[in-house]
Short mmCIF file of C-alpha atoms and ligand atoms in Angstrom, two decimals:
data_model
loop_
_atom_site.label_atom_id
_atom_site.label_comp_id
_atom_site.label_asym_id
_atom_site.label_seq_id
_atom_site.Cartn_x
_atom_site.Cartn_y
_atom_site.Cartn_z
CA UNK A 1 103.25 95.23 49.10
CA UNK A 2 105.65 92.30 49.91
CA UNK A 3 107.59 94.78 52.87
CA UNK A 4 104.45 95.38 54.20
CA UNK A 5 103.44 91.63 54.01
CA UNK A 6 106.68 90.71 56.39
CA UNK A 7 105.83 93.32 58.36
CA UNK A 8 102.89 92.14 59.69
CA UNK A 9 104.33 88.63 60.04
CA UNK A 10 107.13 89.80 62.26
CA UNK A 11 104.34 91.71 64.40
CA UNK A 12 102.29 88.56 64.62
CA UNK A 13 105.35 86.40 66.12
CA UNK A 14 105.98 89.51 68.53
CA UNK A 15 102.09 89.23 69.80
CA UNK A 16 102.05 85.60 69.92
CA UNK A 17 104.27 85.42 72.68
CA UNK A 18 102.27 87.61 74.81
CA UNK A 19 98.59 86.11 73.71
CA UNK A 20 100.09 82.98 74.98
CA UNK A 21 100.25 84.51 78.81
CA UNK A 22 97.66 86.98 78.84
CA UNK A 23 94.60 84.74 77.56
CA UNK A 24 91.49 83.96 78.57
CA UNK A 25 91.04 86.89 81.77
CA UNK A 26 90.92 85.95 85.05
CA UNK A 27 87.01 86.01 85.88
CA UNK A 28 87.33 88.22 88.99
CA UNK A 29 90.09 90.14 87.53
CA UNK A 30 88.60 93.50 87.11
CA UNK A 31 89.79 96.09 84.87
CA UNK A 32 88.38 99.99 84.67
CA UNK A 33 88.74 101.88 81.55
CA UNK A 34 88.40 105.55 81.92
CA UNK A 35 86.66 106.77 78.35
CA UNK A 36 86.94 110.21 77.63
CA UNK A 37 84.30 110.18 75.33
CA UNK A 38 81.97 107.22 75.22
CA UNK A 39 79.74 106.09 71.95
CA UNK A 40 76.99 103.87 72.32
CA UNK A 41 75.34 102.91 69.43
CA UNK A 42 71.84 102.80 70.96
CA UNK A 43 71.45 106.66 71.66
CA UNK A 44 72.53 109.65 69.04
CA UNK A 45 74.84 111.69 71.38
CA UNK A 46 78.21 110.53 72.79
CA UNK A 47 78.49 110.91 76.35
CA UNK A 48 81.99 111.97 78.24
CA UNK A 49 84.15 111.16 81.11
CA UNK A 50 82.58 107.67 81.53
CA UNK A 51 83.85 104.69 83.59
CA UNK A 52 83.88 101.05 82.24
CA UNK A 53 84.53 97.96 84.60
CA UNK A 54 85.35 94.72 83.68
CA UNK A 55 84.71 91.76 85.54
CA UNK A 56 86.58 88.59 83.59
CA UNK A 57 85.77 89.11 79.88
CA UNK A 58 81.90 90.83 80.36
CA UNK A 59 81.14 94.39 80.87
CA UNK A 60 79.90 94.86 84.49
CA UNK A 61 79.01 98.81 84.73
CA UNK A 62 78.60 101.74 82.72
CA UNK A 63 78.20 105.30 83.66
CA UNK A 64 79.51 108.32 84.68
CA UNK A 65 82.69 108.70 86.37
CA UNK A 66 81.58 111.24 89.00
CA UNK A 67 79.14 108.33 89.79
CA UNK A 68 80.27 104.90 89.28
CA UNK A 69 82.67 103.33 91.94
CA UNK A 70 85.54 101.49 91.00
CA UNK A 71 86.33 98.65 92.62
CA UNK A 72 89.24 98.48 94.75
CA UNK A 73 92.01 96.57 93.69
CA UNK A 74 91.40 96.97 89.87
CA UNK A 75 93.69 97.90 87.43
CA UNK A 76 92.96 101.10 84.86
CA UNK A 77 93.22 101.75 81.24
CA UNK A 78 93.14 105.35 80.74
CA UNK A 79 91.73 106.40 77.54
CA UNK A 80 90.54 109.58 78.95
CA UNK A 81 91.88 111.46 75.77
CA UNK A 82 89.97 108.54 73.26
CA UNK A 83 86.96 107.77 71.78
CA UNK A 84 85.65 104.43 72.94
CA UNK A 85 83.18 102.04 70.85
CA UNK A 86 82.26 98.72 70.73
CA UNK A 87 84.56 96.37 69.12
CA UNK A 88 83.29 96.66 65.59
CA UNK A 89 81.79 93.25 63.98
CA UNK A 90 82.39 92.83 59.94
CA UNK A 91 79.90 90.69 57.83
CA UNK A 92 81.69 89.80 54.90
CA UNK A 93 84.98 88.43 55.14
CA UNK A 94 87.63 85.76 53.60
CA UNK A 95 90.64 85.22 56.03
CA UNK A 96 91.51 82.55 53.28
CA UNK A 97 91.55 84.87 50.54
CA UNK A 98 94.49 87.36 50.01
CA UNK A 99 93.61 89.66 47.40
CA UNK A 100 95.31 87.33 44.93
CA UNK A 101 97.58 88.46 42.04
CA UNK A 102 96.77 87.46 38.72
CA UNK A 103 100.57 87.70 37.83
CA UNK A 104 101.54 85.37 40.89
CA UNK A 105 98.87 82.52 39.80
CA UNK A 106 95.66 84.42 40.86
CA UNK A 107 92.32 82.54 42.76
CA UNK A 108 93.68 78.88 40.95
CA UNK A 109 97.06 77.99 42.04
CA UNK A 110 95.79 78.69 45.55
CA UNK A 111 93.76 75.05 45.17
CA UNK A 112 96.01 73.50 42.93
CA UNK A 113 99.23 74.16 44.61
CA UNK A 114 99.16 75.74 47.83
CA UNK A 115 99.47 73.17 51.37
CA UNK A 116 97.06 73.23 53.24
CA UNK A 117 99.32 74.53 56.05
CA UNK A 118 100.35 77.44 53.82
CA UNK A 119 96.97 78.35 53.47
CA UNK A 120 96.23 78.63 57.29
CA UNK A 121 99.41 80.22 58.00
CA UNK A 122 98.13 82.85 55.77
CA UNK A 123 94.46 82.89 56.81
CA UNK A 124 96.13 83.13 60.74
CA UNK A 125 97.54 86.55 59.92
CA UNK A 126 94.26 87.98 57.77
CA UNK A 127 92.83 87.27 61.63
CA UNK A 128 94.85 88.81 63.47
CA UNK A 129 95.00 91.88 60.92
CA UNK A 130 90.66 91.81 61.45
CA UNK A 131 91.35 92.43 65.05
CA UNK A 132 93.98 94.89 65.34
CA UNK A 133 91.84 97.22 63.39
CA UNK A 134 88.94 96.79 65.82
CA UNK A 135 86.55 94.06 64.10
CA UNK A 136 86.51 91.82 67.26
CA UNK A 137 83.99 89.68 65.30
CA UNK A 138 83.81 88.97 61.64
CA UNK A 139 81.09 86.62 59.87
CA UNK A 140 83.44 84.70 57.59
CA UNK A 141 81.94 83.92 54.09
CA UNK A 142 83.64 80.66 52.92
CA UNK A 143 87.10 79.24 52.98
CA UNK A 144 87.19 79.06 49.12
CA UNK A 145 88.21 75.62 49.12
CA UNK A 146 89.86 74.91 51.94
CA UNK A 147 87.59 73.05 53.68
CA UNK A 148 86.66 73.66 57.54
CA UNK A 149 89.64 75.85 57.77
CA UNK A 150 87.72 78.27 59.78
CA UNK A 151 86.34 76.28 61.76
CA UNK A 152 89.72 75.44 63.37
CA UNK A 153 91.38 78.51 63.16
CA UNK A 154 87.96 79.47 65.25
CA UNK A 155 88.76 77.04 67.90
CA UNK A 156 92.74 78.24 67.87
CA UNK A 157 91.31 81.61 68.36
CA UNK A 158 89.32 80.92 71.02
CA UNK A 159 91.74 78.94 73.01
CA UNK A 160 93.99 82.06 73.04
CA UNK A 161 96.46 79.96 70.62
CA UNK A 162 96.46 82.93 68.15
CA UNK A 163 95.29 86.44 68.16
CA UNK A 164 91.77 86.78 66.17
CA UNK A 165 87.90 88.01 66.05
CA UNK A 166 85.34 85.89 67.16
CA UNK A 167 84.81 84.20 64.32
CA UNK A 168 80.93 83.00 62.80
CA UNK A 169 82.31 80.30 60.18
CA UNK A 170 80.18 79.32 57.02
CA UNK A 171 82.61 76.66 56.13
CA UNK A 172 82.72 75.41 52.03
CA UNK A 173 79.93 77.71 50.89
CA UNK A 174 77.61 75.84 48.23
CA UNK A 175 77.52 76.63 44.39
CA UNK A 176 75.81 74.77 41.35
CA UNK A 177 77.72 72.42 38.26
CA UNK A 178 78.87 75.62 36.14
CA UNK A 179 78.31 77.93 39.04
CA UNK A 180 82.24 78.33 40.81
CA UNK A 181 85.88 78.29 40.29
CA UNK A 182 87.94 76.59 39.30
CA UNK A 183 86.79 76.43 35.92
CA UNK A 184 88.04 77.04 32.26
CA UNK A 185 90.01 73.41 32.38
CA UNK A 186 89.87 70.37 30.25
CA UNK A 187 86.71 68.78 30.48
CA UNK A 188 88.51 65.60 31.44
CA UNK A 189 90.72 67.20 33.83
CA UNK A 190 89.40 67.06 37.43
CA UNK A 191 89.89 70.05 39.50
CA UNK A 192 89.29 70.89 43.08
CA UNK A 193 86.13 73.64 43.01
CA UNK A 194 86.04 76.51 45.73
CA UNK A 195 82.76 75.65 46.90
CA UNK A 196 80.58 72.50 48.01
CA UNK A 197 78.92 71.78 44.22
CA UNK A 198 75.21 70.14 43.84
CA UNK A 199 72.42 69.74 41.68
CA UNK A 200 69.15 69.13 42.92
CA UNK A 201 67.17 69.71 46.04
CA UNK A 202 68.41 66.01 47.65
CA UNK A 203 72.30 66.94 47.34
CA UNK A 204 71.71 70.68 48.28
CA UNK A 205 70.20 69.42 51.81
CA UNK A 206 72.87 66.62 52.46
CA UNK A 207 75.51 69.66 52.13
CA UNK A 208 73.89 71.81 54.08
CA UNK A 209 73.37 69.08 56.77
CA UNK A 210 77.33 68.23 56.20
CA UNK A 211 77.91 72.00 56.63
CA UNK A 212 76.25 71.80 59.82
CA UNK A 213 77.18 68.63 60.86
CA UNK A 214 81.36 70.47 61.14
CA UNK A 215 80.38 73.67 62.34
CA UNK A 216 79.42 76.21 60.14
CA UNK A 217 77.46 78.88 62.24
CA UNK A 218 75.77 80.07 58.93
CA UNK A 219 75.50 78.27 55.50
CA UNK A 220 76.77 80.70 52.49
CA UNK A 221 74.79 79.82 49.14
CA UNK A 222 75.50 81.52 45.52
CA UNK A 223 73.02 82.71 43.65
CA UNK A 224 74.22 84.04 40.76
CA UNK A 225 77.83 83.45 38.96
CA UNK A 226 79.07 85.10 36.07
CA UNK A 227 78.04 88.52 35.22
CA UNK A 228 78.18 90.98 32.24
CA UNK A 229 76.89 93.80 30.56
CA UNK A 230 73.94 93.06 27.63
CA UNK A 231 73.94 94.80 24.15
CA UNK A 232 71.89 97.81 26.31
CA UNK A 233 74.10 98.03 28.49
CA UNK A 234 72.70 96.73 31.39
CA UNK A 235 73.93 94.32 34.25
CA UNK A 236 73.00 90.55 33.66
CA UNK A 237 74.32 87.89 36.15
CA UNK A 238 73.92 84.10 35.96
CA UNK A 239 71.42 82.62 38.23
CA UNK A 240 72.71 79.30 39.79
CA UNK A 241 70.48 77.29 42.79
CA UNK A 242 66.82 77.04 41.65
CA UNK A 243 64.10 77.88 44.16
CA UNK A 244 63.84 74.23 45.03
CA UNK A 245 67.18 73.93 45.50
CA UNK A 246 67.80 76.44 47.86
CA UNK A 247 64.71 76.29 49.87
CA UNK A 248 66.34 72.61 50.85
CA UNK A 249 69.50 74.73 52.27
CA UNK A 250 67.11 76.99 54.15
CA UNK A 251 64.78 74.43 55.28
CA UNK A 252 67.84 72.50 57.20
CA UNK A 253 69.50 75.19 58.06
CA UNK A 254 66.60 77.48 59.92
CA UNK A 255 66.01 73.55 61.49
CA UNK A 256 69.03 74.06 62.72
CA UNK A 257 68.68 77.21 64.33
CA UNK A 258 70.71 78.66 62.03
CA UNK A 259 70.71 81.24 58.91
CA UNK A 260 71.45 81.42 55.22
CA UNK A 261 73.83 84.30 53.42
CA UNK A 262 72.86 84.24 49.85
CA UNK A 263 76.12 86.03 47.01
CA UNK A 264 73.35 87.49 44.66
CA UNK A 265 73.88 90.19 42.49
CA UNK A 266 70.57 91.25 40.43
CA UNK A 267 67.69 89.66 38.57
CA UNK A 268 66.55 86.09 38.47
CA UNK A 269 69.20 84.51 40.81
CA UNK A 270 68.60 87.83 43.17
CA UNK A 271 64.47 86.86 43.06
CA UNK A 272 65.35 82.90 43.93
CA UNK A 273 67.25 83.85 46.62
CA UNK A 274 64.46 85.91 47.91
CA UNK A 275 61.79 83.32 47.33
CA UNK A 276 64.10 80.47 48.59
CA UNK A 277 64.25 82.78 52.08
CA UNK A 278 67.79 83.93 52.24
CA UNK A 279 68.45 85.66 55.16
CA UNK A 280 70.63 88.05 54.06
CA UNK A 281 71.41 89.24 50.51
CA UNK A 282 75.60 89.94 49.97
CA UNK A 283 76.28 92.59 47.62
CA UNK A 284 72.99 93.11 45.95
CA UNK A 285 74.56 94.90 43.12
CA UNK A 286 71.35 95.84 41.58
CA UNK A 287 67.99 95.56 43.46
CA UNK A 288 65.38 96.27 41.96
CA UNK A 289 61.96 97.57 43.24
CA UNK A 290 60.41 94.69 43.68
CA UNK A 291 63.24 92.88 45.35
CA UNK A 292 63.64 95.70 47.62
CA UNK A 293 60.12 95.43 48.84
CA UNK A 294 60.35 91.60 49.15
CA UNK A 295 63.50 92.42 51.54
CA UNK A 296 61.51 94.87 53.51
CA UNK A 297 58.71 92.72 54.05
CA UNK A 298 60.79 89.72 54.89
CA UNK A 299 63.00 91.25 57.14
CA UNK A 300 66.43 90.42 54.66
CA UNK A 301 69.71 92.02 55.67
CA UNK A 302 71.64 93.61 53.22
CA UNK A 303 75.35 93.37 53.29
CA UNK A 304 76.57 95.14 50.03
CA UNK A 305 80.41 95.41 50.41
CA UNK A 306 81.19 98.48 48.18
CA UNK A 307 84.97 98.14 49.00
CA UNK A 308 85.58 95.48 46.69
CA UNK A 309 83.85 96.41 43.95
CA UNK A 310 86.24 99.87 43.51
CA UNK A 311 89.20 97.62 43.36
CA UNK A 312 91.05 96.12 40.43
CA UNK A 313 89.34 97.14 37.55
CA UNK A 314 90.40 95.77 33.81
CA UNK A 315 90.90 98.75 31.41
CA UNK A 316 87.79 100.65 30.79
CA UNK A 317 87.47 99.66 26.98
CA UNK A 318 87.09 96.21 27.96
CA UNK A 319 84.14 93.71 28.25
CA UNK A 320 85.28 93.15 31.66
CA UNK A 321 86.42 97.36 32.55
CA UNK A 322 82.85 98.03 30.74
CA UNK A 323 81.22 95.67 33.79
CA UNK A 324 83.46 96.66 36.36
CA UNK A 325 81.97 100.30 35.56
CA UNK A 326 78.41 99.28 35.53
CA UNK A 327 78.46 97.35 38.60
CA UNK A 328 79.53 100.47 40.93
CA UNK A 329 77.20 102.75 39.35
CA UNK A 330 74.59 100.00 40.03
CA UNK A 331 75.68 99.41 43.73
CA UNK A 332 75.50 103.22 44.51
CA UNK A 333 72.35 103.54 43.52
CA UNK A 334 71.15 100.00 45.49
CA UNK A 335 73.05 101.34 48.31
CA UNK A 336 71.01 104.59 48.45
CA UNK A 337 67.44 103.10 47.42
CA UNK A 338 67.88 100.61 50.11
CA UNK A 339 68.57 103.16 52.91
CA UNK A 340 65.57 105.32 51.73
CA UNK A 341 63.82 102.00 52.17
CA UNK A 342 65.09 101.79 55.75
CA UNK A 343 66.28 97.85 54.43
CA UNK A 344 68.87 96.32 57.21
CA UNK A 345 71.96 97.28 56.15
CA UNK A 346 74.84 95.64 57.99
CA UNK A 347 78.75 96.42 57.23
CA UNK A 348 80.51 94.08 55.58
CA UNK A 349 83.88 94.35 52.59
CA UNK A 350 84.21 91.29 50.80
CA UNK A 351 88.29 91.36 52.20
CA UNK A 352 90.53 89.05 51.07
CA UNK A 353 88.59 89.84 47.38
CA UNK A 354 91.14 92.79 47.82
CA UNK A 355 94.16 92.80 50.01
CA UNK A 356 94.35 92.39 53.62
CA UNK A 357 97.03 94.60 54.40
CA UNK A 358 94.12 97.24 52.87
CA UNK A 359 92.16 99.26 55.69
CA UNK A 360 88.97 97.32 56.50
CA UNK A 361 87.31 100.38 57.83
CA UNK A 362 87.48 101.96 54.32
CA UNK A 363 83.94 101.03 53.72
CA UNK A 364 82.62 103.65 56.37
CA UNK A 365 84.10 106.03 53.95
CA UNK A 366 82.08 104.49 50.81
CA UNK A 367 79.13 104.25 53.16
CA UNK A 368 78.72 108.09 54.26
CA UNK A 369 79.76 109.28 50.57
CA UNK A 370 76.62 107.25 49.38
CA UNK A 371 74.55 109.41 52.15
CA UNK A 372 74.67 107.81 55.67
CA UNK A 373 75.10 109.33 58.13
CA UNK A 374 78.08 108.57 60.25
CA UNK A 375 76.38 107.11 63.51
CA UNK A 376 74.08 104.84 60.70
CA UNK A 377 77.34 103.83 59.66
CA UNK A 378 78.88 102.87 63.13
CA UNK A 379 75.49 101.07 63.87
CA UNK A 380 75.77 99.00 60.89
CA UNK A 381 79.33 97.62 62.42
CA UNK A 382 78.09 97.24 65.61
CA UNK A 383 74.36 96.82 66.88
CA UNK A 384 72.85 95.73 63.78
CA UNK A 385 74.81 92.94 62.62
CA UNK A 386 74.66 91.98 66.43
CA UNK A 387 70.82 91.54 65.49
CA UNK A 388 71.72 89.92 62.41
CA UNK A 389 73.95 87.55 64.55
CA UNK A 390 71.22 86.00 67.50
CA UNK A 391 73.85 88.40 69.80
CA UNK A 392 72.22 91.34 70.84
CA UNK A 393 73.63 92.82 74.30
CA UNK A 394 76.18 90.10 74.19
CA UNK A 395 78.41 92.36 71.08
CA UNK A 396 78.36 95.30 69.45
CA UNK A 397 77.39 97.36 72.57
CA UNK A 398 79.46 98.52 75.73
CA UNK A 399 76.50 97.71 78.09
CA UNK A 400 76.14 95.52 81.31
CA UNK A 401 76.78 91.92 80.02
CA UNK A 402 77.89 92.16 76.86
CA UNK A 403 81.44 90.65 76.23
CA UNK A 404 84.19 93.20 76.63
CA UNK A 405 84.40 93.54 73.33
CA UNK A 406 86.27 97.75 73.40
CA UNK A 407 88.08 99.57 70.91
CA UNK A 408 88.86 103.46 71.03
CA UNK A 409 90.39 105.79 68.56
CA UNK A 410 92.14 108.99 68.73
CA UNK A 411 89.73 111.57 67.33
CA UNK A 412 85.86 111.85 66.57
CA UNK A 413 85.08 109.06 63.69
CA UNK A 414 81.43 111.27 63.88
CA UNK A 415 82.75 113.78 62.12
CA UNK A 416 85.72 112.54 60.65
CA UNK A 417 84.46 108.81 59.65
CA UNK A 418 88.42 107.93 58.59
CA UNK A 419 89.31 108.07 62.22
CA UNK A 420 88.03 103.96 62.52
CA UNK A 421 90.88 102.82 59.95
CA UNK A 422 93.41 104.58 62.90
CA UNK A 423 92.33 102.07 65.77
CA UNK A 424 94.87 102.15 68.69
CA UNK A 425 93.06 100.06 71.30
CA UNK A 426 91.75 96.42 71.33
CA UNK A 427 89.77 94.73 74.09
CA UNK A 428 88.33 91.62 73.31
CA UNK A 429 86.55 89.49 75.54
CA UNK A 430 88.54 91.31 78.47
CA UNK A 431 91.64 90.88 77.12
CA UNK A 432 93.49 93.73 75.44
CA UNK A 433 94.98 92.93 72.50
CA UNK A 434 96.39 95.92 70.88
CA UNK A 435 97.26 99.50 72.68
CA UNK A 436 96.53 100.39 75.87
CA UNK A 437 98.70 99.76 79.33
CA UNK A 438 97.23 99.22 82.85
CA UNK A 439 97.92 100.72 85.92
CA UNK A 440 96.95 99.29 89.56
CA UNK A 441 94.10 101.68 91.06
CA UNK A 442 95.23 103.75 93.86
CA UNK A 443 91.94 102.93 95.24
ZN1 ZN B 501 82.64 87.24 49.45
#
């Protein structure tokens, strides 16, 4: 773990130094890419031997290659032997989260003694890892209590200081008293908590509004806290906000123009966070009928994030290995009731709750186990969450338009899904990142 952690330190110093001259594109610089085999999300069947062109950083053509011209003077990327996709877009993220080890201090001694600085430097490389396997945007879910971190490492990002994802920031995320880490302290010792805490409806807009007012894109709200398994068995989970409280957040936030990602797990916090008007439900360990319907009719993305939830479990005769167990055999069969319900499922791990130097794309596998199919998978990583994002045509499509947002990989991921954690291309927003050399057009 720690060779591979200086690995990809020593890589990001490397590709610094050439981010620094190759960002932002030219905007008449054009670049073709020759894709051998093309998948577009919004049709079933790949199509082959297609040309791209690039004018700047947005897509200007599509098509055929026996059809489209290029234009003279532009310089090619041949991945006439790939499959190329959109650059992929995850959901649920935590570039300030690194999988933490319990042995080495765990979630606390990141907010007790970690610099600030430290903490960026980190969350700088969990970007950069995000893009090199193909997720050229990610919807970030909290800093965990550092603060607008994202929303700076955002702006670095976009400057072409660093490589990165587009990133949608949520900032501080918002909790209840008793509902978030740090906790298990002295009652008279004061501790930092990793989310925005408030009680009452007054205190739940003014964050929100605060939220706002720094540049979170979306506001992230926890529903429920602790969980653990009943006498019979079953999956219990805390509920936090009440309805009132929440439908404050929402209130400001859609006033805004912008949406609300609601952590809820099952039962009564899951049913506030419905009735408050979350916009999207993360994890969703255990929805029940009626919750599922609610979500239909309301139009609720569903981001479940099986990855993390198959990682680190306590020993199996433990209160905590007992839950562990429970959850996943809950989730799986959420997962599959909420395709059969044709819910909006978006992709989306939870990283950082496991390592980053883990493959992102691991969920696909999870996904198509539980029953969908491959291109439902892809969709759910690309044109959905573009939906779910206000960005439709602009990302998760290769279309006249859209930002050059490209990846392309080796084999077919739509029959071998495992293909997307073996990326070897990166385009984003016309630049290429990772992979790929250009050659000046003989014509
Ligand atoms: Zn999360």
């Amino acid at each position: 773990m720690k060779f591979r952690h200086l690995a990809c330190i020593t890589l990001v110093l490397s590709c610094a130094a050439t981010i620094a001259q190759s960002a932002p594109p030219n905007p008449s610089q054009v670049t073709i890419i020759r894709a051998g085999t093309l998948i577009d999300p919004r049709t079933d069947a790949p199509k082959h031997n297609q040309l791209i062109v690039i004018r700047g950083n947005k897509v200007e053509t599509v098509g055929d290659e026996a059809v489209v011209k290029a234009p003279d003077g532009a310089s090619v990327i041949d991945l006439s032997n790939a499959t190329v996709l959109p650059g992929m877009i995850e959901s649920h993220t935590h570039i300030f989260l690194q999988g933490e080890d319990p042995a080495k201090g765990g979630y606390d001694i990141q907010l007790l003694k970690f610099y600030p600085s430290y903490r960026a430097a980190r969350a700088t490389v969990s970007a950069r890892r995000a893009l090199e396997q193909g997720f050229t945007t990610i919807r970030d879910m909290e800093t965990e209590g550092a603060g607008y971190g994202d929303v700076g490492l955002k702006r670095a990002i976009d400057e072409g200081y660093i490589p990165g994802p587009r990133i949608v920031p949520t900032t501080r995320g918002i909790s209840t008293t008793g509902g978030y880490p740090l906790e298990g302290y002295a009652p008279g010792v004061a501790v930092p908590k990793g989310v925005q805490i408030v009680d009452g409806p007054v205190e739940a807009r003014k964050a929100a509004r605060q939220q706002l007012d720094y540049g979170a894109e979306w506001i992230k709200v926890y529903m429920t806290h602790r969980s653990w398994v009943d006498k019979s068995g079953n999956l219990v989970s805390q509920p936090t906000l009440t309805v009132e409280e929440l439908k404050a957040i929402v209130d400001e936030a859609h006033g805004w123009g912008r949406k609300v990602a609601c952590h809820a797990y099952n039962g009564e916090g899951l049913h506030r966070a419905l009735d408050g008007g979350c916009d999207s439900i993360e994890h969703g360990l255990l929805l029940d009928d009626a919750a599922i319907a609610q979500m239909k009719k309301q139009g609720t993305w569903y981001c479940p994030t099986l990855t993390v939830y198959y990682t680190d479990w306590s020993p199996e005769d433990t209160s905590e290995g007992k839950r562990d167990r429970v959850r996943v055999a809950d989730h799986e069969v959420s997962f599959k009731k909420a395709m059969q319900a044709g819910l909006k499922i978006v992709f989306g791990t939870d990283v950082g709750g496991f390592p980053w130097t883990e493959p992102i794309a691991q969920e696909f596998g999870y996904m198509t186990k539980l029953g969908m199919p491959a291109m439902e998978a892809i969709r759910s990583a690309t044109t959905r969450p573009a939906e779910m994002l206000g960005m439709s045509g602009e990302i998760g499509v290769i279309a006249p338009g859209a930002y050059a947002d490209i990846i392309a990989v080796g084999g077919n991921p739509l029959t071998d899904i495992t293909e997307l954690e073996k990326v070897k291309f990166v385009m984003k927003d016309g630049t290429v990142f990772f992979g790929g050399t250009a050659s000046n057009a003989a014509h």
